[in-house]
Amino acid sequence: MEPLERYRPIIDDFEAFLAACDRPLGNAVRVNTIKSSVERATAALEEEGADYEQADWNPRVLRLETDSPGSTWTSFHGFTHGQEEVSAVPPVVLDPEPGERVWDCCAAPGGKATQLAALMDDRGTVVANDNNLGRISALRFNAERLGATSLAVTNDDARNYSLERFDFDEFDRVLVDAPCSCEGTIRKNPDALDNWSEGHVSSVAGIQKGILRRAIQATREGGTVVYSTCTFAPEENEAVVQHALNEENCRVVDFDIGLERSTGLTEWNEETYDSSLERAARIYPHQNDTGGFFVAKLEVTA
Amino acid sequence: MADERADDADLEQNDGQRFDRLPETPSERTVEGRVSREEVVDYFADRFGIPLETFDDYTFWEKGAGKIWIYRGEAPTPLSIEAIGMTCLRTRQEHWKPTTDFVQRFGRYATDCVIDLEREEARRFAAGEDQDLEWWDGDWGYLVGAHEVAGEREPLGVGLYVHGELRSMVPKGRQREL
């Protein structure tokens, strides 16, 4: 937990934050509406005697009272997919519409990519990319299990991604759920902080900047880019978005989700960030009893 | 059907490394051994009673020898990427075989060759077990295994019925102990 000490000045009720980080997280699943309505999925769970609680902010997110959420009929049929509650936030913020062209540039293992396809009623094109071939097999497995037929899978480095392979040359929306130092997953994975170092944070921030810039370049004017991480480090969050504001044509815009959240930072250590970064969301474990997340919504401008 | 097809000598060889969109009809075939869209949707209609129009918004592709994919997004042909949509059918063998994932997604539109299983039979099917089912008097061959979930029939996957035995074709990675 020691790496988290540096956030004491920026997190309200820091002791409650630390205590929450120490508590294991329960099992959450997302209802996959490509295969089942929320009503049918919950009826199927009731039939199996599995208790659940629907998240207030999103009726498709269920907190399951079971130790093995993969051993249910709803999971076997692809009605549900194990996905951390807060991890279902970025696709909702991206808010894609049926028929659009959407890029999930760091997509494996596919929970968010399939959520995007479901939000689009499985109509349109979701290009799910990942640079790691090993993780691509998990992505493909999940996409097929969940029945996503509008999804195309590519294996490339998002930083210099080429659209030449397709018939179109820009996306309507892009999700950048960037590789990160994963501090926010500590409740799920107690080893998450074992390899933490400032050097790692700074090297991963360099990669994040490259991916976010390419994502903005690949999006049409007026289109939307959502940048998210499961970490608290401002170097990987606000500083990365600030870099994009400096280098690309975009602005930070407001969004609403029914979860308690803190605003993005406008200063950290010696650095200051644009005041619009307050529109980003910092979601801490003690606020909604979830994992931690950072989400910023950008509009691509001329 | 063979006489509708171009001479095999004029046809290209299949490139298993890339996605090629299926020709609309056998007469438009340019690659040796490749099935047409028409043959694929006719198979799903003839064997399982899935209405032809179910697939109006979808395209069909081959990548790998006889591996057919169903896709609803945009893509040019040919295309060299990892995956589009989902694998749906194995051709280039004597008996065509649909995939478990396809049957779970589209098997709900099937009216023929669907075998309705009781809960315990469904459990064994999902676990990948073979079981004796002498009561089935329908067709032999590949069937849709199904059971009732929340008041509706729901496909479990592909089964192979021969000699009074239903063999679960649910692949290892998709099998579950329920």
Short mmCIF file of C-alpha atoms in Angstrom, two decimals:
data_model
loop_
_atom_site.label_atom_id
_atom_site.label_comp_id
_atom_site.label_asym_id
_atom_site.label_seq_id
_atom_site.Cartn_x
_atom_site.Cartn_y
_atom_site.Cartn_z
CA MET A 1 0.00 0.00 0.00
CA GLU A 2 3.01 2.28 0.42
CA PRO A 3 2.99 3.68 -3.13
CA LEU A 4 -0.49 5.03 -2.42
CA GLU A 5 0.82 7.30 0.39
CA ARG A 6 1.71 10.00 -2.12
CA TYR A 7 -2.03 10.51 -2.82
CA ARG A 8 -2.77 11.50 0.79
CA PRO A 9 -2.90 15.24 -0.13
CA ILE A 10 -5.39 14.76 -3.00
CA ILE A 11 -7.85 12.13 -1.72
CA ASP A 12 -10.67 13.07 0.65
CA ASP A 13 -11.00 10.78 3.66
CA PHE A 14 -7.69 9.10 2.91
CA GLU A 15 -8.04 6.58 5.76
CA ALA A 16 -11.34 5.34 4.32
CA PHE A 17 -9.60 5.10 0.93
CA LEU A 18 -6.80 2.95 2.38
CA ALA A 19 -9.28 0.77 4.25
CA ALA A 20 -11.29 0.21 1.07
CA CYS A 21 -8.13 -0.71 -0.86
CA ASP A 22 -7.49 -3.36 1.76
CA ARG A 23 -10.91 -4.99 1.36
CA PRO A 24 -11.32 -7.61 -1.35
CA LEU A 25 -13.79 -6.86 -4.08
CA GLY A 26 -16.89 -8.96 -4.73
CA ASN A 27 -17.84 -10.44 -8.10
CA ALA A 28 -19.54 -8.25 -10.64
CA VAL A 29 -20.92 -9.26 -14.02
CA ARG A 30 -22.26 -7.26 -16.95
CA VAL A 31 -25.38 -8.43 -18.74
CA ASN A 32 -24.50 -9.04 -22.39
CA THR A 33 -27.52 -7.60 -24.19
CA ILE A 34 -26.37 -9.11 -27.49
CA LYS A 35 -27.63 -12.43 -26.11
CA SER A 36 -30.09 -11.60 -23.37
CA SER A 37 -32.22 -8.81 -21.95
CA VAL A 38 -31.51 -7.71 -18.40
CA GLU A 39 -34.89 -9.19 -17.40
CA ARG A 40 -34.13 -12.63 -18.83
CA ALA A 41 -30.59 -12.71 -17.41
CA THR A 42 -31.83 -11.83 -13.92
CA ALA A 43 -34.68 -14.34 -14.23
CA ALA A 44 -32.13 -17.00 -15.20
CA LEU A 45 -29.99 -16.13 -12.17
CA GLU A 46 -33.04 -16.34 -9.91
CA GLU A 47 -33.89 -19.74 -11.42
CA GLU A 48 -30.38 -20.90 -10.45
CA GLY A 49 -30.70 -19.50 -6.96
CA ALA A 50 -27.88 -16.99 -7.49
CA ASP A 51 -28.36 -13.77 -5.53
CA TYR A 52 -27.48 -10.48 -7.18
CA GLU A 53 -27.83 -6.77 -6.71
CA GLN A 54 -28.28 -4.37 -9.63
CA ALA A 55 -25.96 -1.35 -9.68
CA ASP A 56 -27.91 1.90 -9.24
CA TRP A 57 -26.00 3.70 -11.99
CA ASN A 58 -26.33 0.91 -14.56
CA PRO A 59 -29.01 -1.82 -14.49
CA ARG A 60 -26.80 -3.98 -16.73
CA VAL A 61 -24.17 -4.29 -14.00
CA LEU A 62 -24.92 -6.95 -11.37
CA ARG A 63 -23.09 -7.63 -8.14
CA LEU A 64 -23.19 -11.42 -7.76
CA GLU A 65 -23.23 -13.28 -4.46
CA THR A 66 -21.21 -16.27 -5.62
CA ASP A 67 -17.62 -17.47 -5.48
CA SER A 68 -17.68 -18.84 -9.01
CA PRO A 69 -19.56 -16.48 -11.36
CA GLY A 70 -18.19 -18.46 -14.33
CA SER A 71 -20.07 -21.61 -13.25
CA THR A 72 -23.57 -20.32 -13.90
CA TRP A 73 -25.89 -21.02 -16.79
CA THR A 74 -26.01 -17.30 -17.50
CA SER A 75 -22.24 -17.32 -17.98
CA PHE A 76 -22.25 -20.48 -20.10
CA HIS A 77 -24.85 -18.96 -22.43
CA GLY A 78 -22.98 -15.65 -22.61
CA PHE A 79 -25.87 -13.78 -20.95
CA THR A 80 -23.34 -12.39 -18.46
CA HIS A 81 -19.66 -11.54 -18.52
CA GLY A 82 -17.45 -11.15 -15.45
CA GLN A 83 -16.36 -7.54 -15.47
CA GLU A 84 -15.47 -5.25 -12.62
CA GLU A 85 -18.20 -2.70 -11.98
CA VAL A 86 -16.04 0.37 -12.53
CA SER A 87 -14.54 -1.17 -15.66
CA ALA A 88 -17.99 -0.88 -17.26
CA VAL A 89 -17.82 2.92 -16.96
CA PRO A 90 -15.61 3.96 -19.95
CA PRO A 91 -17.79 2.38 -22.69
CA VAL A 92 -20.87 4.06 -21.16
CA VAL A 93 -19.04 7.41 -21.23
CA LEU A 94 -17.98 6.83 -24.86
CA ASP A 95 -21.70 6.27 -25.60
CA PRO A 96 -21.42 4.74 -29.10
CA GLU A 97 -24.47 4.49 -31.36
CA PRO A 98 -25.56 1.64 -33.65
CA GLY A 99 -23.91 1.84 -37.07
CA GLU A 100 -20.88 3.84 -35.97
CA ARG A 101 -17.20 3.04 -36.47
CA VAL A 102 -15.53 2.62 -33.13
CA TRP A 103 -11.96 1.75 -32.22
CA ASP A 104 -11.01 0.10 -28.94
CA CYS A 105 -7.25 0.48 -29.27
CA CYS A 106 -6.15 -1.51 -26.19
CA ALA A 107 -8.96 -4.03 -26.23
CA ALA A 108 -7.79 -7.36 -24.75
CA PRO A 109 -9.27 -9.29 -23.03
CA GLY A 110 -12.39 -7.75 -24.55
CA GLY A 111 -14.79 -6.88 -21.72
CA LYS A 112 -15.09 -3.28 -22.86
CA ALA A 113 -14.95 -4.05 -26.60
CA THR A 114 -17.90 -6.43 -26.30
CA GLN A 115 -19.68 -3.90 -24.11
CA LEU A 116 -19.24 -1.34 -26.92
CA ALA A 117 -20.68 -3.83 -29.44
CA ALA A 118 -23.64 -4.45 -27.12
CA LEU A 119 -24.25 -0.71 -26.66
CA MET A 120 -24.34 -0.48 -30.48
CA ASP A 121 -26.90 -3.30 -30.65
CA ASP A 122 -24.16 -5.30 -32.43
CA ARG A 123 -24.60 -3.02 -35.49
CA GLY A 124 -21.69 -1.01 -36.89
CA THR A 125 -17.98 -1.75 -36.65
CA VAL A 126 -15.96 -2.16 -33.48
CA VAL A 127 -12.27 -2.53 -34.26
CA ALA A 128 -10.77 -4.22 -31.23
CA ASN A 129 -7.00 -3.92 -31.27
CA ASP A 130 -4.29 -5.12 -28.93
CA ASN A 131 -0.54 -5.24 -29.33
CA ASN A 132 -0.17 -8.48 -27.36
CA LEU A 133 -0.78 -11.60 -29.43
CA GLY A 134 -1.21 -13.79 -26.34
CA ARG A 135 -4.00 -11.57 -25.06
CA ILE A 136 -5.64 -11.52 -28.51
CA SER A 137 -6.71 -15.14 -28.03
CA ALA A 138 -8.58 -14.18 -24.84
CA LEU A 139 -10.18 -11.29 -26.71
CA ARG A 140 -11.32 -13.57 -29.54
CA PHE A 141 -12.61 -16.18 -27.11
CA ASN A 142 -14.72 -13.62 -25.25
CA ALA A 143 -16.00 -11.96 -28.43
CA GLU A 144 -17.24 -15.30 -29.76
CA ARG A 145 -18.66 -16.47 -26.45
CA LEU A 146 -20.61 -13.22 -26.16
CA GLY A 147 -21.75 -13.43 -29.79
CA ALA A 148 -20.36 -10.08 -30.97
CA THR A 149 -20.59 -10.20 -34.78
CA SER A 150 -19.75 -6.53 -35.42
CA LEU A 151 -16.25 -6.82 -34.01
CA ALA A 152 -13.00 -6.95 -36.02
CA VAL A 153 -9.79 -7.93 -34.20
CA THR A 154 -6.37 -6.52 -35.09
CA ASN A 155 -2.93 -7.06 -33.52
CA ASP A 156 -0.81 -3.91 -33.74
CA ASP A 157 0.85 -1.14 -31.80
CA ALA A 158 -1.85 1.52 -31.35
CA ARG A 159 0.76 4.33 -31.42
CA ASN A 160 1.32 4.03 -35.15
CA TYR A 161 -1.91 2.28 -36.12
CA SER A 162 -2.75 2.29 -39.82
CA LEU A 163 -6.30 2.47 -41.13
CA GLU A 164 -5.19 1.50 -44.64
CA ARG A 165 -6.46 -2.05 -44.14
CA PHE A 166 -10.08 -0.80 -43.96
CA ASP A 167 -12.38 0.99 -46.38
CA PHE A 168 -12.74 4.01 -44.11
CA ASP A 169 -10.11 6.42 -42.86
CA GLU A 170 -11.44 7.71 -39.57
CA PHE A 171 -13.46 6.56 -36.58
CA ASP A 172 -16.52 8.16 -34.98
CA ARG A 173 -15.37 7.23 -31.49
CA VAL A 174 -12.31 5.74 -29.86
CA LEU A 175 -11.81 4.17 -26.47
CA VAL A 176 -8.27 4.43 -25.09
CA ASP A 177 -8.31 2.16 -22.05
CA ALA A 178 -4.57 2.46 -21.69
CA PRO A 179 -2.07 0.02 -20.22
CA CYS A 180 -1.20 1.48 -16.82
CA SER A 181 0.34 0.86 -13.42
CA CYS A 182 -3.01 -0.63 -12.28
CA GLU A 183 -3.01 0.85 -8.78
CA GLY A 184 -6.82 0.86 -8.84
CA THR A 185 -6.99 -2.93 -9.17
CA ILE A 186 -5.39 -3.57 -5.77
CA ARG A 187 -8.65 -4.95 -4.34
CA LYS A 188 -8.85 -7.57 -7.09
CA ASN A 189 -5.14 -8.24 -7.32
CA PRO A 190 -3.17 -7.79 -4.07
CA ASP A 191 0.09 -8.01 -6.05
CA ALA A 192 -0.77 -4.98 -8.16
CA LEU A 193 1.66 -2.67 -6.38
CA ASP A 194 4.58 -5.13 -6.10
CA ASN A 195 6.43 -3.75 -9.10
CA TRP A 196 5.47 -0.13 -8.57
CA SER A 197 8.19 2.45 -9.20
CA GLU A 198 8.30 6.03 -10.39
CA GLY A 199 10.35 4.79 -13.32
CA HIS A 200 7.57 2.41 -14.35
CA VAL A 201 4.96 5.13 -14.02
CA SER A 202 6.97 7.48 -16.19
CA SER A 203 7.74 4.89 -18.89
CA VAL A 204 4.11 3.76 -19.14
CA ALA A 205 3.05 7.43 -19.32
CA GLY A 206 5.18 7.83 -22.45
CA ILE A 207 3.33 4.94 -24.11
CA GLN A 208 -0.05 6.32 -23.01
CA LYS A 209 0.73 9.71 -24.59
CA GLY A 210 1.61 8.06 -27.90
CA ILE A 211 -1.58 5.97 -27.93
CA LEU A 212 -3.88 8.86 -27.01
CA ARG A 213 -2.38 11.12 -29.70
CA ARG A 214 -2.88 8.46 -32.38
CA ALA A 215 -6.46 7.88 -31.16
CA ILE A 216 -7.30 11.57 -31.59
CA GLN A 217 -5.70 11.68 -35.04
CA ALA A 218 -7.78 8.66 -36.12
CA THR A 219 -11.08 10.24 -35.01
CA ARG A 220 -13.26 12.50 -37.16
CA GLU A 221 -13.82 16.14 -36.25
CA GLY A 222 -16.67 16.26 -33.76
CA GLY A 223 -15.99 12.67 -32.75
CA THR A 224 -15.36 11.44 -29.23
CA VAL A 225 -12.33 9.92 -27.55
CA VAL A 226 -12.50 8.50 -24.03
CA TYR A 227 -9.24 8.09 -22.15
CA SER A 228 -9.28 5.79 -19.13
CA THR A 229 -6.91 3.98 -16.81
CA CYS A 230 -7.34 1.87 -13.69
CA THR A 231 -4.74 3.86 -11.80
CA PHE A 232 -4.52 6.97 -9.61
CA ALA A 233 -1.17 8.37 -10.80
CA PRO A 234 -1.66 11.90 -12.20
CA GLU A 235 1.38 11.30 -14.43
CA GLU A 236 -0.69 8.62 -16.22
CA ASN A 237 -3.97 10.51 -16.14
CA GLU A 238 -4.25 14.30 -16.16
CA ALA A 239 -0.67 14.73 -17.47
CA VAL A 240 -1.40 12.43 -20.42
CA VAL A 241 -4.60 14.31 -21.31
CA GLN A 242 -2.73 17.63 -20.90
CA HIS A 243 -0.15 16.38 -23.39
CA ALA A 244 -2.94 15.60 -25.87
CA LEU A 245 -4.45 19.08 -25.35
CA ASN A 246 -1.05 20.59 -26.14
CA GLU A 247 -0.32 18.48 -29.21
CA GLU A 248 -3.67 17.63 -30.85
CA ASN A 249 -6.97 19.32 -31.68
CA CYS A 250 -9.30 18.38 -28.88
CA ARG A 251 -11.00 19.60 -25.72
CA VAL A 252 -12.12 18.00 -22.48
CA VAL A 253 -15.92 17.77 -22.15
CA ASP A 254 -18.33 17.06 -19.30
CA PHE A 255 -20.11 13.77 -18.77
CA ASP A 256 -22.53 12.36 -16.30
CA ILE A 257 -22.51 8.96 -14.61
CA GLY A 258 -24.52 8.04 -11.58
CA LEU A 259 -21.47 7.19 -9.49
CA GLU A 260 -19.83 9.23 -6.78
CA ARG A 261 -16.60 10.65 -8.15
CA SER A 262 -13.94 13.27 -7.57
CA THR A 263 -12.90 15.83 -10.15
CA GLY A 264 -9.69 15.61 -12.14
CA LEU A 265 -6.65 17.45 -10.80
CA THR A 266 -5.39 20.79 -12.08
CA GLU A 267 -2.08 20.54 -10.28
CA TRP A 268 0.26 17.81 -9.09
CA ASN A 269 3.73 18.23 -7.65
CA GLU A 270 5.31 21.09 -9.61
CA GLU A 271 2.93 20.87 -12.60
CA THR A 272 -0.32 22.60 -13.41
CA TYR A 273 -2.94 21.33 -15.84
CA ASP A 274 -5.67 23.04 -17.84
CA SER A 275 -8.73 23.91 -15.72
CA SER A 276 -10.89 21.78 -18.06
CA LEU A 277 -9.28 18.70 -16.52
CA GLU A 278 -11.67 19.16 -13.61
CA ARG A 279 -14.25 17.66 -15.99
CA ALA A 280 -12.45 14.31 -15.81
CA ALA A 281 -13.53 11.77 -13.19
CA ARG A 282 -11.43 10.16 -10.48
CA ILE A 283 -13.30 7.22 -9.03
CA TYR A 284 -11.91 5.99 -5.72
CA PRO A 285 -12.60 2.59 -4.09
CA HIS A 286 -14.22 4.06 -0.96
CA GLN A 287 -16.74 6.16 -2.90
CA ASN A 288 -18.85 3.39 -4.48
CA ASP A 289 -17.20 0.27 -3.04
CA THR A 290 -15.55 -0.51 -6.41
CA GLY A 291 -12.05 -0.56 -7.88
CA GLY A 292 -10.35 2.72 -8.81
CA PHE A 293 -10.56 4.42 -12.20
CA PHE A 294 -9.77 7.60 -14.11
CA VAL A 295 -11.95 8.66 -17.05
CA ALA A 296 -11.70 11.71 -19.31
CA LYS A 297 -13.97 12.45 -22.27
CA LEU A 298 -12.53 14.41 -25.21
CA GLU A 299 -14.17 15.95 -28.24
CA VAL A 300 -12.05 16.16 -31.37
CA THR A 301 -12.00 19.73 -32.74
CA ALA A 302 -10.82 21.31 -35.99
CA MET B 1 -24.38 -27.95 -58.73
CA ALA B 2 -20.99 -28.89 -60.14
CA ASP B 3 -21.97 -27.91 -63.68
CA GLU B 4 -22.71 -24.34 -62.59
CA ARG B 5 -19.15 -23.95 -61.38
CA ALA B 6 -16.19 -22.71 -63.34
CA ASP B 7 -13.59 -25.28 -64.30
CA ASP B 8 -11.40 -26.05 -61.32
CA ALA B 9 -8.36 -25.50 -63.50
CA ASP B 10 -9.26 -21.79 -63.76
CA LEU B 11 -9.62 -21.34 -60.03
CA GLU B 12 -7.18 -19.80 -57.55
CA GLN B 13 -5.97 -21.64 -54.48
CA ASN B 14 -7.29 -20.66 -51.07
CA ASP B 15 -4.97 -18.40 -49.04
CA GLY B 16 -5.61 -19.55 -45.48
CA GLN B 17 -3.88 -16.54 -43.93
CA ARG B 18 -6.41 -13.88 -44.92
CA PHE B 19 -10.14 -13.21 -44.97
CA ASP B 20 -11.87 -13.49 -48.33
CA ARG B 21 -15.55 -12.70 -48.68
CA LEU B 22 -17.60 -15.63 -49.96
CA PRO B 23 -18.98 -15.31 -53.50
CA GLU B 24 -22.75 -14.81 -53.65
CA THR B 25 -23.41 -17.96 -55.67
CA PRO B 26 -21.43 -21.03 -56.75
CA SER B 27 -21.16 -19.63 -60.29
CA GLU B 28 -19.27 -16.58 -59.00
CA ARG B 29 -16.68 -18.73 -57.31
CA THR B 30 -13.04 -17.85 -58.07
CA VAL B 31 -11.25 -19.93 -55.43
CA GLU B 32 -11.10 -23.72 -55.56
CA GLY B 33 -13.29 -25.46 -52.99
CA ARG B 34 -14.75 -22.27 -51.58
CA VAL B 35 -18.42 -22.34 -50.70
CA SER B 36 -20.79 -19.52 -51.60
CA ARG B 37 -22.94 -17.38 -49.36
CA GLU B 38 -26.00 -18.95 -50.96
CA GLU B 39 -24.86 -22.46 -50.01
CA VAL B 40 -24.13 -21.38 -46.43
CA VAL B 41 -27.48 -19.73 -45.75
CA ASP B 42 -29.27 -22.58 -47.57
CA TYR B 43 -27.50 -25.06 -45.28
CA PHE B 44 -28.65 -23.20 -42.15
CA ALA B 45 -32.19 -23.06 -43.58
CA ASP B 46 -32.35 -26.66 -44.82
CA ARG B 47 -30.75 -28.30 -41.81
CA PHE B 48 -31.99 -26.12 -38.95
CA GLY B 49 -34.89 -24.15 -40.40
CA ILE B 50 -33.18 -20.82 -39.71
CA PRO B 51 -34.97 -18.33 -42.01
CA LEU B 52 -32.80 -17.05 -44.88
CA GLU B 53 -33.50 -13.42 -43.99
CA THR B 54 -31.87 -13.89 -40.56
CA PHE B 55 -28.58 -13.24 -42.33
CA ASP B 56 -29.57 -10.29 -44.53
CA ASP B 57 -27.30 -7.87 -42.63
CA TYR B 58 -24.36 -10.27 -42.45
CA THR B 59 -21.45 -11.14 -44.71
CA PHE B 60 -19.66 -14.51 -44.77
CA TRP B 61 -15.92 -15.00 -45.12
CA GLU B 62 -13.34 -17.77 -45.37
CA LYS B 63 -10.04 -17.69 -43.50
CA GLY B 64 -8.22 -20.95 -42.98
CA ALA B 65 -9.19 -24.02 -44.99
CA GLY B 66 -12.95 -24.30 -44.80
CA LYS B 67 -13.36 -22.09 -41.75
CA ILE B 68 -16.32 -19.79 -42.42
CA TRP B 69 -16.86 -16.55 -40.46
CA ILE B 70 -19.99 -14.45 -40.05
CA TYR B 71 -19.57 -10.68 -39.75
CA ARG B 72 -21.81 -7.65 -39.53
CA GLY B 73 -19.28 -4.80 -39.71
CA GLU B 74 -17.44 -3.09 -42.56
CA ALA B 75 -14.40 -4.64 -44.22
CA PRO B 76 -12.78 -4.82 -47.66
CA THR B 77 -11.85 -8.15 -49.22
CA PRO B 78 -9.24 -9.55 -48.98
CA LEU B 79 -8.31 -8.59 -45.44
CA SER B 80 -5.36 -9.70 -43.32
CA ILE B 81 -6.31 -9.27 -39.67
CA GLU B 82 -6.83 -11.57 -36.69
CA ALA B 83 -10.60 -12.02 -36.72
CA ILE B 84 -13.89 -10.63 -37.98
CA GLY B 85 -17.14 -11.47 -36.25
CA MET B 86 -17.22 -15.12 -35.29
CA THR B 87 -16.45 -18.51 -36.79
CA CYS B 88 -19.72 -20.12 -37.78
CA LEU B 89 -19.17 -23.18 -39.95
CA ARG B 90 -16.63 -25.78 -41.06
CA THR B 91 -16.81 -26.69 -44.74
CA ARG B 92 -14.34 -28.57 -46.99
CA GLN B 93 -15.31 -31.81 -45.20
CA GLU B 94 -17.99 -34.40 -45.86
CA HIS B 95 -20.41 -33.12 -43.22
CA TRP B 96 -20.50 -29.40 -42.60
CA LYS B 97 -20.30 -28.54 -38.93
CA PRO B 98 -21.56 -25.36 -37.28
CA THR B 99 -19.65 -23.94 -34.30
CA THR B 100 -20.91 -23.90 -30.72
CA ASP B 101 -20.61 -20.11 -30.56
CA PHE B 102 -22.65 -19.68 -33.75
CA VAL B 103 -25.32 -22.06 -32.47
CA GLN B 104 -25.51 -20.21 -29.15
CA ARG B 105 -25.96 -16.92 -31.03
CA PHE B 106 -28.24 -17.96 -33.92
CA GLY B 107 -29.62 -21.34 -32.81
CA ARG B 108 -32.61 -19.57 -31.24
CA TYR B 109 -33.97 -19.11 -34.78
CA ALA B 110 -33.72 -22.85 -35.47
CA THR B 111 -36.88 -24.95 -35.79
CA ASP B 112 -35.42 -28.22 -37.09
CA CYS B 113 -32.85 -30.62 -35.65
CA VAL B 114 -33.07 -29.06 -32.22
CA ILE B 115 -32.88 -31.56 -29.37
CA ASP B 116 -34.52 -30.40 -26.16
CA LEU B 117 -32.69 -31.56 -23.06
CA GLU B 118 -33.79 -31.77 -19.44
CA ARG B 119 -31.70 -29.85 -16.94
CA GLU B 120 -29.48 -32.78 -15.94
CA GLU B 121 -28.93 -33.74 -19.60
CA ALA B 122 -28.09 -30.11 -20.37
CA ARG B 123 -25.59 -30.10 -17.51
CA ARG B 124 -23.82 -33.14 -18.93
CA PHE B 125 -23.89 -31.62 -22.41
CA ALA B 126 -22.27 -28.39 -21.15
CA ALA B 127 -19.60 -30.47 -19.39
CA GLY B 128 -18.72 -32.08 -22.73
CA GLU B 129 -20.07 -35.54 -21.90
CA ASP B 130 -21.57 -38.00 -24.37
CA GLN B 131 -24.88 -39.56 -23.38
CA ASP B 132 -27.24 -42.27 -24.56
CA LEU B 133 -30.45 -40.78 -25.88
CA GLU B 134 -32.48 -43.49 -27.55
CA TRP B 135 -35.66 -41.39 -27.65
CA TRP B 136 -34.52 -39.03 -30.38
CA ASP B 137 -36.27 -40.05 -33.62
CA GLY B 138 -35.19 -37.09 -35.70
CA ASP B 139 -32.23 -36.79 -38.08
CA TRP B 140 -28.80 -38.10 -37.31
CA GLY B 141 -25.82 -35.79 -37.60
CA TYR B 142 -25.16 -32.36 -36.16
CA LEU B 143 -27.95 -31.01 -33.97
CA VAL B 144 -28.62 -27.99 -31.84
CA GLY B 145 -28.67 -29.00 -28.16
CA ALA B 146 -31.08 -26.78 -26.22
CA HIS B 147 -32.80 -26.47 -22.87
CA GLU B 148 -35.22 -24.11 -21.19
CA VAL B 149 -33.85 -21.04 -19.43
CA ALA B 150 -36.09 -18.45 -17.80
CA GLY B 151 -39.13 -19.74 -19.66
CA GLU B 152 -37.63 -19.87 -23.15
CA ARG B 153 -35.70 -22.42 -25.18
CA GLU B 154 -31.99 -21.56 -25.26
CA PRO B 155 -29.38 -23.27 -27.45
CA LEU B 156 -26.44 -24.84 -25.59
CA GLY B 157 -24.24 -25.74 -28.53
CA VAL B 158 -23.67 -28.38 -31.20
CA GLY B 159 -24.24 -32.04 -30.60
CA LEU B 160 -23.55 -34.98 -32.89
CA TYR B 161 -26.28 -37.63 -32.78
CA VAL B 162 -25.40 -41.13 -34.04
CA HIS B 163 -26.40 -44.68 -32.99
CA GLY B 164 -28.52 -43.61 -30.04
CA GLU B 165 -25.77 -41.42 -28.61
CA LEU B 166 -25.61 -37.64 -28.34
CA ARG B 167 -22.02 -36.47 -28.38
CA SER B 168 -21.38 -33.02 -27.04
CA MET B 169 -19.31 -30.96 -29.47
CA VAL B 170 -18.81 -28.13 -26.95
CA PRO B 171 -15.09 -27.32 -27.25
CA LYS B 172 -12.87 -27.85 -24.19
CA GLY B 173 -12.45 -24.17 -23.44
CA ARG B 174 -16.23 -23.64 -23.47
CA GLN B 175 -17.13 -26.65 -21.32
CA ARG B 176 -18.41 -25.92 -17.81
CA GLU B 177 -19.29 -27.91 -14.72
CA LEU B 178 -22.64 -26.45 -13.78
#
